[in-house]
CSV table of C-alpha atoms in Angstrom, one decimal:
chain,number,residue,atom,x,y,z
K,1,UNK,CA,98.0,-1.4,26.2
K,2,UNK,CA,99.9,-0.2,29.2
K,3,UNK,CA,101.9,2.7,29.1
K,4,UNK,CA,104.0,4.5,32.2
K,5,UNK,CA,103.3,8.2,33.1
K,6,UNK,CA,106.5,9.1,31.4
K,7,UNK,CA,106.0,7.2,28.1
K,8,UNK,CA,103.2,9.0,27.6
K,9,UNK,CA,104.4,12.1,28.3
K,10,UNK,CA,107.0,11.2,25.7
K,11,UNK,CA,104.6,10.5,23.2
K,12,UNK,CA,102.4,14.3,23.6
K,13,UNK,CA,105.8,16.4,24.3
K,14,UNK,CA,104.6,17.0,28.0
K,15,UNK,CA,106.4,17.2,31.5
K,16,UNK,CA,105.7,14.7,34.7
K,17,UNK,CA,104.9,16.3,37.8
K,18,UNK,CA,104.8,13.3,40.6
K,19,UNK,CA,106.0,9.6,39.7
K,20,UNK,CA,106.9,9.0,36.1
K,21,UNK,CA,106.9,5.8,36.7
K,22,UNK,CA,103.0,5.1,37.6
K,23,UNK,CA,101.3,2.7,35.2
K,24,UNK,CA,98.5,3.6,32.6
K,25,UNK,CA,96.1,1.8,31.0
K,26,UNK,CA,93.5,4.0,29.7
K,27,UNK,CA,92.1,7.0,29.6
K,28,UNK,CA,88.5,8.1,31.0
K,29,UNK,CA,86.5,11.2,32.3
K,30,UNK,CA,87.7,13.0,35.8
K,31,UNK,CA,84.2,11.8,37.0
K,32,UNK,CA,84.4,8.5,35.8
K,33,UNK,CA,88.4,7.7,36.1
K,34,UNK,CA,89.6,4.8,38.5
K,35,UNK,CA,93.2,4.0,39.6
K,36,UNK,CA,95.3,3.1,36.2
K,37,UNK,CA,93.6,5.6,34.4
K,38,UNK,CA,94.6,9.4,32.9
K,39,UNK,CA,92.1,11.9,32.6
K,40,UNK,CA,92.5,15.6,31.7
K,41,UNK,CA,91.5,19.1,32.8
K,42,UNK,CA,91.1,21.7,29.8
K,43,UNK,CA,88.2,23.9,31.3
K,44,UNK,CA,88.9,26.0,34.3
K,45,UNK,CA,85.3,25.0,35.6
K,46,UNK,CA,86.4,21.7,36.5
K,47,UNK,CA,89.5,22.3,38.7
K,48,UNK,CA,87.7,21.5,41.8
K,49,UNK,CA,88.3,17.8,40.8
K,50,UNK,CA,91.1,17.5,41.0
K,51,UNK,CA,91.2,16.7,44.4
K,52,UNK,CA,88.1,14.2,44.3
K,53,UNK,CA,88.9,11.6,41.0
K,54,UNK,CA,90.4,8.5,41.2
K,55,UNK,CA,92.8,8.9,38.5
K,56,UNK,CA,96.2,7.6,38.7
K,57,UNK,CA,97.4,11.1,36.4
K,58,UNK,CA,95.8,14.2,35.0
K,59,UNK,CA,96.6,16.0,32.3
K,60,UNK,CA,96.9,19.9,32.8
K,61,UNK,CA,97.8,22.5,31.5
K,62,UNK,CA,100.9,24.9,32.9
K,63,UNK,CA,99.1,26.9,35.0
K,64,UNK,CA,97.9,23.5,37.4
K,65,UNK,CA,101.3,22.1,37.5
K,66,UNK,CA,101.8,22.6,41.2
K,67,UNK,CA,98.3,20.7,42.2
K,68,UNK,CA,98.6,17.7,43.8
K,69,UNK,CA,99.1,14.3,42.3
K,70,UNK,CA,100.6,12.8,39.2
K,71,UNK,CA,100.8,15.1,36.4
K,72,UNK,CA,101.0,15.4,32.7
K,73,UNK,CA,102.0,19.2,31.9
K,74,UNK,CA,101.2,20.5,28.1
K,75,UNK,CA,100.6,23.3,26.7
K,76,UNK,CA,97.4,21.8,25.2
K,77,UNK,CA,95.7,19.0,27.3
K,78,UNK,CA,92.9,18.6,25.3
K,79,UNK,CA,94.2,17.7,22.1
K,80,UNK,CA,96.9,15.4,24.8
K,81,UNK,CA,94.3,13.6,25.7
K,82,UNK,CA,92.8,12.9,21.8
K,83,UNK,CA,96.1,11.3,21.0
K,84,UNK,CA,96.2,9.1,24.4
K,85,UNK,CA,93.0,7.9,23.4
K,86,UNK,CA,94.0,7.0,20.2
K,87,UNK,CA,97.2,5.5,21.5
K,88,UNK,CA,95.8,3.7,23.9
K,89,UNK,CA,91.6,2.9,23.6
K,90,UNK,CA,91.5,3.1,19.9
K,91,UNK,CA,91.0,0.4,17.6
K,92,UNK,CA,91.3,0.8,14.0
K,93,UNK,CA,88.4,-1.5,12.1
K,94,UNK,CA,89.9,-4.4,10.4
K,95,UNK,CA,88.6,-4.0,6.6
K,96,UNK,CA,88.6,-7.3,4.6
K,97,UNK,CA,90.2,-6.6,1.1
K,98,UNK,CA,88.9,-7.4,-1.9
K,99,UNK,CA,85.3,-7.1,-3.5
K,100,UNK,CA,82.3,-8.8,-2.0
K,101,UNK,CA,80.4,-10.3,-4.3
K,102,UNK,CA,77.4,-8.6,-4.2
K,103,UNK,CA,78.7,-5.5,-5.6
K,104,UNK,CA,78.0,-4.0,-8.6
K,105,UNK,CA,80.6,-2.5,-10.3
K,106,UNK,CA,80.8,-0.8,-13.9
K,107,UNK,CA,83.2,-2.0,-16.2
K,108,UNK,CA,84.6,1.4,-16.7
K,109,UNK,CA,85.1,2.1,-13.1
K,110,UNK,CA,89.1,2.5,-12.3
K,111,UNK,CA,89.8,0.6,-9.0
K,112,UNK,CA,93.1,1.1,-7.2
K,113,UNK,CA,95.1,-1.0,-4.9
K,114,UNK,CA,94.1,-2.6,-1.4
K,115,UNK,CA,91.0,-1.8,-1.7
K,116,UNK,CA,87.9,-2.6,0.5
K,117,UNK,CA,84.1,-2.8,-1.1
K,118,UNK,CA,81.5,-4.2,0.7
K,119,UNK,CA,78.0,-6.0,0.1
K,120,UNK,CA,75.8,-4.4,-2.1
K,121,UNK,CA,77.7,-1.5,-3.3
K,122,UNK,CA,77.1,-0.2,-6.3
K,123,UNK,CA,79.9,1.6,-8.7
K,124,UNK,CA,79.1,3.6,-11.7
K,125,UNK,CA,80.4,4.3,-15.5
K,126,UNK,CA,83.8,6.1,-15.5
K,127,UNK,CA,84.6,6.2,-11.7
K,128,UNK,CA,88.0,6.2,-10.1
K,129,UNK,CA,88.7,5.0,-6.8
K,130,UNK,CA,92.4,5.3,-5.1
K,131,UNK,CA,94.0,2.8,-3.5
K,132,UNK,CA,93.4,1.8,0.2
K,133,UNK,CA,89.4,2.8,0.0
K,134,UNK,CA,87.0,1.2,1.7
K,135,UNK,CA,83.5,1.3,0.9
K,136,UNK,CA,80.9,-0.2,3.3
K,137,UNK,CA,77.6,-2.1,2.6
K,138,UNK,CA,74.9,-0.2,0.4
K,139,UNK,CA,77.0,2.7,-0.9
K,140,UNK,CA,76.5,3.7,-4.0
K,141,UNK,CA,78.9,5.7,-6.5
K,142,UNK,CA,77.8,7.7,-9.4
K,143,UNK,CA,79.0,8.1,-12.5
K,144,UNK,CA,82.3,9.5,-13.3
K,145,UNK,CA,83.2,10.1,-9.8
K,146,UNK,CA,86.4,10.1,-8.0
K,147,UNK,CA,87.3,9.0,-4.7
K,148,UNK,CA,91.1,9.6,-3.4
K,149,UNK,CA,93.4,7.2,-1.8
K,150,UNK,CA,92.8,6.5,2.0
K,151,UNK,CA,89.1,7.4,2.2
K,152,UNK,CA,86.3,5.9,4.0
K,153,UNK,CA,82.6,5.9,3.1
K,154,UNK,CA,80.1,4.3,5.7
K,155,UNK,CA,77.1,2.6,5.2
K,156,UNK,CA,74.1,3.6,2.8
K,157,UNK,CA,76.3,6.9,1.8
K,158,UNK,CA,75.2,8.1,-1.7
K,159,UNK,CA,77.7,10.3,-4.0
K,160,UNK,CA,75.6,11.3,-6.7
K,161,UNK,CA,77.3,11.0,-9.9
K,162,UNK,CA,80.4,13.9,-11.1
K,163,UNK,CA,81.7,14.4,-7.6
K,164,UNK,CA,85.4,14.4,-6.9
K,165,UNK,CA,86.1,13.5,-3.3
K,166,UNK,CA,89.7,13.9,-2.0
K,167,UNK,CA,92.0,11.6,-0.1
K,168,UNK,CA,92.0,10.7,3.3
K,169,UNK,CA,88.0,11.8,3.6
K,170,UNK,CA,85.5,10.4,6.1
K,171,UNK,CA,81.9,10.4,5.0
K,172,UNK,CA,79.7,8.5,7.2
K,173,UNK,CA,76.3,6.8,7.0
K,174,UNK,CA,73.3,8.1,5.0
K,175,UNK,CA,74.9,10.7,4.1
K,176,UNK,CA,74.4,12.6,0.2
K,177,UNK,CA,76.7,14.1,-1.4
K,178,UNK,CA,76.3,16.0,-4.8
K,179,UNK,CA,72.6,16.0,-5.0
K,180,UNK,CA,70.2,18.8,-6.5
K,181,UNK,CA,70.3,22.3,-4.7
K,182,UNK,CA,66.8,23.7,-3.8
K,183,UNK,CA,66.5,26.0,-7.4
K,184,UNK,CA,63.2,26.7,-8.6
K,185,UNK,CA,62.2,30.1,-11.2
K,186,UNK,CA,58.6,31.2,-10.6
K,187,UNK,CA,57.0,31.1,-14.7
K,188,UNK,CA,53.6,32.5,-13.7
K,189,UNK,CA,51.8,29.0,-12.9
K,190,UNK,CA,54.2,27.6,-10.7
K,191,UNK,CA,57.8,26.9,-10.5
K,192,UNK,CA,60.4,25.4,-13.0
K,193,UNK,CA,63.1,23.6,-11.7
K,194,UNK,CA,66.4,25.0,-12.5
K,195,UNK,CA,69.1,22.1,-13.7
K,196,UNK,CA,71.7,21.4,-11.3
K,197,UNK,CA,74.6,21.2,-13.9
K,198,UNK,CA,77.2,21.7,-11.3
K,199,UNK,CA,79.5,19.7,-9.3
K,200,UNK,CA,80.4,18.6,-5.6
K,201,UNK,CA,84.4,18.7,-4.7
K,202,UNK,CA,85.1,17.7,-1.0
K,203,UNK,CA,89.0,18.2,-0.8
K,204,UNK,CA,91.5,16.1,1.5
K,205,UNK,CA,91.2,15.5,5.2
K,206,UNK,CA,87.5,16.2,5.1
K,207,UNK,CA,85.6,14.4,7.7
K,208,UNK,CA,81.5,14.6,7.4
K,209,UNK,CA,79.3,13.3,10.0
K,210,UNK,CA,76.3,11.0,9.4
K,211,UNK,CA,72.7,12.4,7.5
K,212,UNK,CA,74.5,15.2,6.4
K,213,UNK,CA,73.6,16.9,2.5
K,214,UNK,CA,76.0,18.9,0.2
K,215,UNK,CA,74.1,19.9,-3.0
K,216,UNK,CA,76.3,20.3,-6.3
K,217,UNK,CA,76.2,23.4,-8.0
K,218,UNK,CA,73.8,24.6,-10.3
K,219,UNK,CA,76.4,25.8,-12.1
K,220,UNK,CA,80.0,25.0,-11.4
K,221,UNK,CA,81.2,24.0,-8.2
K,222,UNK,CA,80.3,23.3,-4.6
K,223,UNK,CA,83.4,23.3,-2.4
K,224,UNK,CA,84.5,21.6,0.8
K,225,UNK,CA,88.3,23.0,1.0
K,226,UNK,CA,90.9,20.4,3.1
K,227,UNK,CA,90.8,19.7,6.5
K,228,UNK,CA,87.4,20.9,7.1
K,229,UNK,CA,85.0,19.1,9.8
K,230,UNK,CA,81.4,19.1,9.1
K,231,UNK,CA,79.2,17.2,11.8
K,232,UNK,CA,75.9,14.9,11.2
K,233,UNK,CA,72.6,16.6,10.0
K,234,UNK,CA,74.5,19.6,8.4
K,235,UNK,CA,72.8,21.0,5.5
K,236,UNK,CA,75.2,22.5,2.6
K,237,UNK,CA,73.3,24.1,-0.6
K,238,UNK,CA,74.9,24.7,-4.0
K,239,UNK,CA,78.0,26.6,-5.0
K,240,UNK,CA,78.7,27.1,-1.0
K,241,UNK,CA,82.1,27.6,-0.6
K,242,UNK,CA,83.6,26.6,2.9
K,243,UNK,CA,87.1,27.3,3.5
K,244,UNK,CA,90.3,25.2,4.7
K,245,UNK,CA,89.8,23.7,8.2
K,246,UNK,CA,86.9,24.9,9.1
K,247,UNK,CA,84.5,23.3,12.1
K,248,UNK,CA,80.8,22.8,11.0
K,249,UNK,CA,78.7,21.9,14.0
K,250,UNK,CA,75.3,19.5,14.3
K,251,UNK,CA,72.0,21.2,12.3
K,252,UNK,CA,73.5,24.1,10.7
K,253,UNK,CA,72.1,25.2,7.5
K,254,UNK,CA,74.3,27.5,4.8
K,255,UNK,CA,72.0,28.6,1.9
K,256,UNK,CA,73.1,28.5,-1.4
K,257,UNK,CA,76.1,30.9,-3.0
K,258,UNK,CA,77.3,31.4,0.6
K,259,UNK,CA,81.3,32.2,1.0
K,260,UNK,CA,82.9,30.6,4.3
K,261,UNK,CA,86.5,31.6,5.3
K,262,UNK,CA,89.3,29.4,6.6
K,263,UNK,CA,89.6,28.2,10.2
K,264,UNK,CA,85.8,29.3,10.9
K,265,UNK,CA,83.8,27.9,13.6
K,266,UNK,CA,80.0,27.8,12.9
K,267,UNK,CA,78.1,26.5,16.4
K,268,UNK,CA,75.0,24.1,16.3
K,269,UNK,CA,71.9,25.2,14.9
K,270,UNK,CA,72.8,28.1,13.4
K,271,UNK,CA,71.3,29.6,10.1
K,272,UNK,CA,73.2,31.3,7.1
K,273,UNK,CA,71.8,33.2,4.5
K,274,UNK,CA,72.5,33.0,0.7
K,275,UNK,CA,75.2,35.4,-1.3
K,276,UNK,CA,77.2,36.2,2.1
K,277,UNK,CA,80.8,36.2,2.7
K,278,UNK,CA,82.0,35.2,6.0
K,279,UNK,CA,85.9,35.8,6.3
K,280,UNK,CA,88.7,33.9,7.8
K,281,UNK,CA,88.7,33.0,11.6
K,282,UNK,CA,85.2,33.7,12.6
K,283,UNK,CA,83.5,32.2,14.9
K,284,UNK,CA,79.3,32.1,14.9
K,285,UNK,CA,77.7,31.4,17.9
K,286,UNK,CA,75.2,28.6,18.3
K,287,UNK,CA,71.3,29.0,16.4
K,288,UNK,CA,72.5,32.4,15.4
K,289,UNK,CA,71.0,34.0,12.2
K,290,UNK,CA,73.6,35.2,9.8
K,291,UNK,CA,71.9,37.6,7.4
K,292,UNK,CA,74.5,40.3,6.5
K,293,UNK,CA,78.9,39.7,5.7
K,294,UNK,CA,80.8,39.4,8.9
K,295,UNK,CA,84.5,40.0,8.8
K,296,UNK,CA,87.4,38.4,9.5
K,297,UNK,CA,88.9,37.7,12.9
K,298,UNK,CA,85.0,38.0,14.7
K,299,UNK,CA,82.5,36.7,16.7
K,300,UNK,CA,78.6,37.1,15.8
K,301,UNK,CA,76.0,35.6,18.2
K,302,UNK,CA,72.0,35.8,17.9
K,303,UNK,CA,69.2,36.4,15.2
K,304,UNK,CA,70.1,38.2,13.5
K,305,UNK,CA,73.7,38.0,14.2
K,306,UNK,CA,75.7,40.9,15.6
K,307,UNK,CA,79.1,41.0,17.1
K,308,UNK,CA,79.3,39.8,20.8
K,309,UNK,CA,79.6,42.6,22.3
K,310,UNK,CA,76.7,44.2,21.0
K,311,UNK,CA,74.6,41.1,21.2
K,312,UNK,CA,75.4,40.8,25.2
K,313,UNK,CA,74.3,44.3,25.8
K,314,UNK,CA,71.4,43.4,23.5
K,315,UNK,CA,70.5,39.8,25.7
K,316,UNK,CA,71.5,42.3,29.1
K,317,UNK,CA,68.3,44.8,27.6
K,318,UNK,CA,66.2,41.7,26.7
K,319,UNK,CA,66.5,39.8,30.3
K,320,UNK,CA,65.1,43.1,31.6
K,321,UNK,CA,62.4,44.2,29.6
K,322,UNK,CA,59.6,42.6,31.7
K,323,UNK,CA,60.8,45.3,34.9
K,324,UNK,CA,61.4,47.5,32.2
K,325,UNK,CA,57.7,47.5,31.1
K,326,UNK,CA,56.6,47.2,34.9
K,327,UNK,CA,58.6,50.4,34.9
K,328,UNK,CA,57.2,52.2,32.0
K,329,UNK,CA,53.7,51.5,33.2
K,330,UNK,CA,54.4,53.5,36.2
K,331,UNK,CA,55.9,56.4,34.3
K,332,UNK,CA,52.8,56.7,32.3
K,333,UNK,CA,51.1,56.4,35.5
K,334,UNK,CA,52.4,59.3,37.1
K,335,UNK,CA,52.6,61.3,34.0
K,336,UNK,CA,49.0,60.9,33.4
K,337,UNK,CA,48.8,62.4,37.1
K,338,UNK,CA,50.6,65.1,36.4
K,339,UNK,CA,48.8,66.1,33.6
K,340,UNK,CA,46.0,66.1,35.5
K,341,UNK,CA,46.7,68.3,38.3
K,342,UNK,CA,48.6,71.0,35.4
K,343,UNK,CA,45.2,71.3,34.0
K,344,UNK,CA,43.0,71.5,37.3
K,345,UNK,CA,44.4,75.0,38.0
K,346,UNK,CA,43.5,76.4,34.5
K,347,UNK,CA,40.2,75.2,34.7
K,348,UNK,CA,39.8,77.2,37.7
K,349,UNK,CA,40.8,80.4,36.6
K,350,UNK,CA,38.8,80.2,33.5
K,351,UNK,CA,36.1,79.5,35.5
K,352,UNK,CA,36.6,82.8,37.8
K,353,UNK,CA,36.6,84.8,34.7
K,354,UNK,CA,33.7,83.4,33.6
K,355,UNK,CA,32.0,84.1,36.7
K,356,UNK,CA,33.0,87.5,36.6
């Protein structure tokens, strides 16, 4: 597809800077970009540039619009340049409809309209699926499930059975859904395994990466509210509640009864604790250790998490603790001198009256 500077501006609600006219046919990185291309600056870090790709136009943000060469002005350049690429690069699969034959499907299973399912997938007792779902090869729905309209499930995906799954939800390959949460009672011996009687609800606009787990509840729900984004190997345990449009990152691991806010960001690797609330527009800094509540409208960094501030004084301290120690060592030093030479004197004098 080939779009002019201006059309595409058009299309994002930007402003041209330069010739409107210049042609565009796709959209690559600044370091990789080559004459017909667009590429975009959203980190300051990377203004320098500017002046060295090969891009026909860059999309920037107000405060660049008076650097050289063909521009794209928006108040947001990075989410610009997501929909270029999706006007532009992306192609949307083309699902054959209907039911292969391979797949086994219960009797009892609703299926809706336009519908997609693949080789080998396998449909349990009582299930609804919406219309416009596709289903790729080796997934398997358990009993009395519900999928909504619109969604997509990738290969070798497993929804255990009770879960309701909303519309216009990704869930992509090997990933579980609704499985048993990690509940054991000590009886003296050993453990007993404590039923998992709950469910798993993943609302609309939810998009879940690939080898990623969400246990059901052990007793009433698990929720994923709408418009969350959970990346691969994410690890979700029962009756965790994560809040409306919310961004998971890669390895993150949110122990069971935990309560997440809306719009919360949670960074790669980090670690939450059971039976903690974390409120509305938080942000939680990459292979921190959440252990305690954290309020709304915060940042918490480290392990154990504390807010940024504090945990930047905290990482200033820690950077210096082997001159610190180099320091101490000396201190003792010369306070062990000191001692000394307060006690020579007295030893003296006691000895004179001694002698006398």
């Amino acid at each position: 597809m080939e779009k002019t500077l201006k059309e595409l501006a058009e299309y994002v609600g930007g402003m041209v800077v330069g010739d409107p006219t210049v042609k565009i046919i796709g959209v690559m990185s600044i370091d990789d970009a080559q004459e017909g291309h667009i590429t975009f600056i959203s980190n300051e870090k990377y203004i320098k540039k500017i002046h060295h790709t090969k891009a026909s136009a860059i999309i920037v943000s107000p405060k660049l619009k008076t650097a050289k060469g063909n521009l794209l002005v928006c108040n947001n350049p990075y989410l610009a340049f997501a929909k270029l690429v999706e006007l532009l690069m992306y192609k949307k699969p083309a699902y054959i409809k209907g039911i292969d034959d391979s797949a086994k499907i219960a009797k009892t299973a609703i299926i809706g309209k336009d519908i997609s399912i693949c080789a080998y997938v396998t449909i349990g007792e009582n299930v609804r699926i919406g219309n416009r779902v596709v289903l790729y090869p080796c997934v398997h729905i358990g009993d009395h499930c519900t999928i909504g309209d619109d969604t997509v499930i990738y290969p070798n995906a497993v929804i255990y059975n009770d879960t309701v799954i909303g519309n216009r939800v990704a869930i992509h390959s090997n990933t579980v859904i609704g499985s048993n949460g990690f509940g054991y009672a000590p009886d003296g011996e050993g453990y007993f395994k404590i039923p998992q009687v709950g469910i798993a609800i993943i609302e609309d606009d939810v998009d879940i990466g690939a080898n990623t787990t969400i246990n059901r509840a052990v007793l009433g729900e698990t929720v994923i509210r709408k418009g969350t984004k959970i990346d691969s190997q994410v690890v979700i345990s029962h009756n965790v509640e994560i809040g409306e449009n919310s961004l998971i990152v890669s390895q993150v691991g949110i122990a069971g009864s935990a309560k997440i806010g809306k719009h919360v960001t949670i960074a790669g690797g980090a670690g939450i604790v059971g039976h903690i609330q974390i409120g509305d527009n938080v942000t939680v800094g990459g292979y921190s250790g959440v252990i305690n509540d954290i309020p709304s409208n915060e940042t918490y960094l480290g392990a154990p998490a504390l807010p940024i501030k504090r945990m930047r004084k905290c990482y200033v301290i820690i950077e210096r603790l082997p001159e610190m120690r180099e320091h101490i060592k000396t201190l003792e030093k010369r306070i062990e001198q000191l001692e000394k030479r307060d006690s020579a004197p007295q030893n003296t004098q006691s000895q004179k009256k001694n002698g006398s």
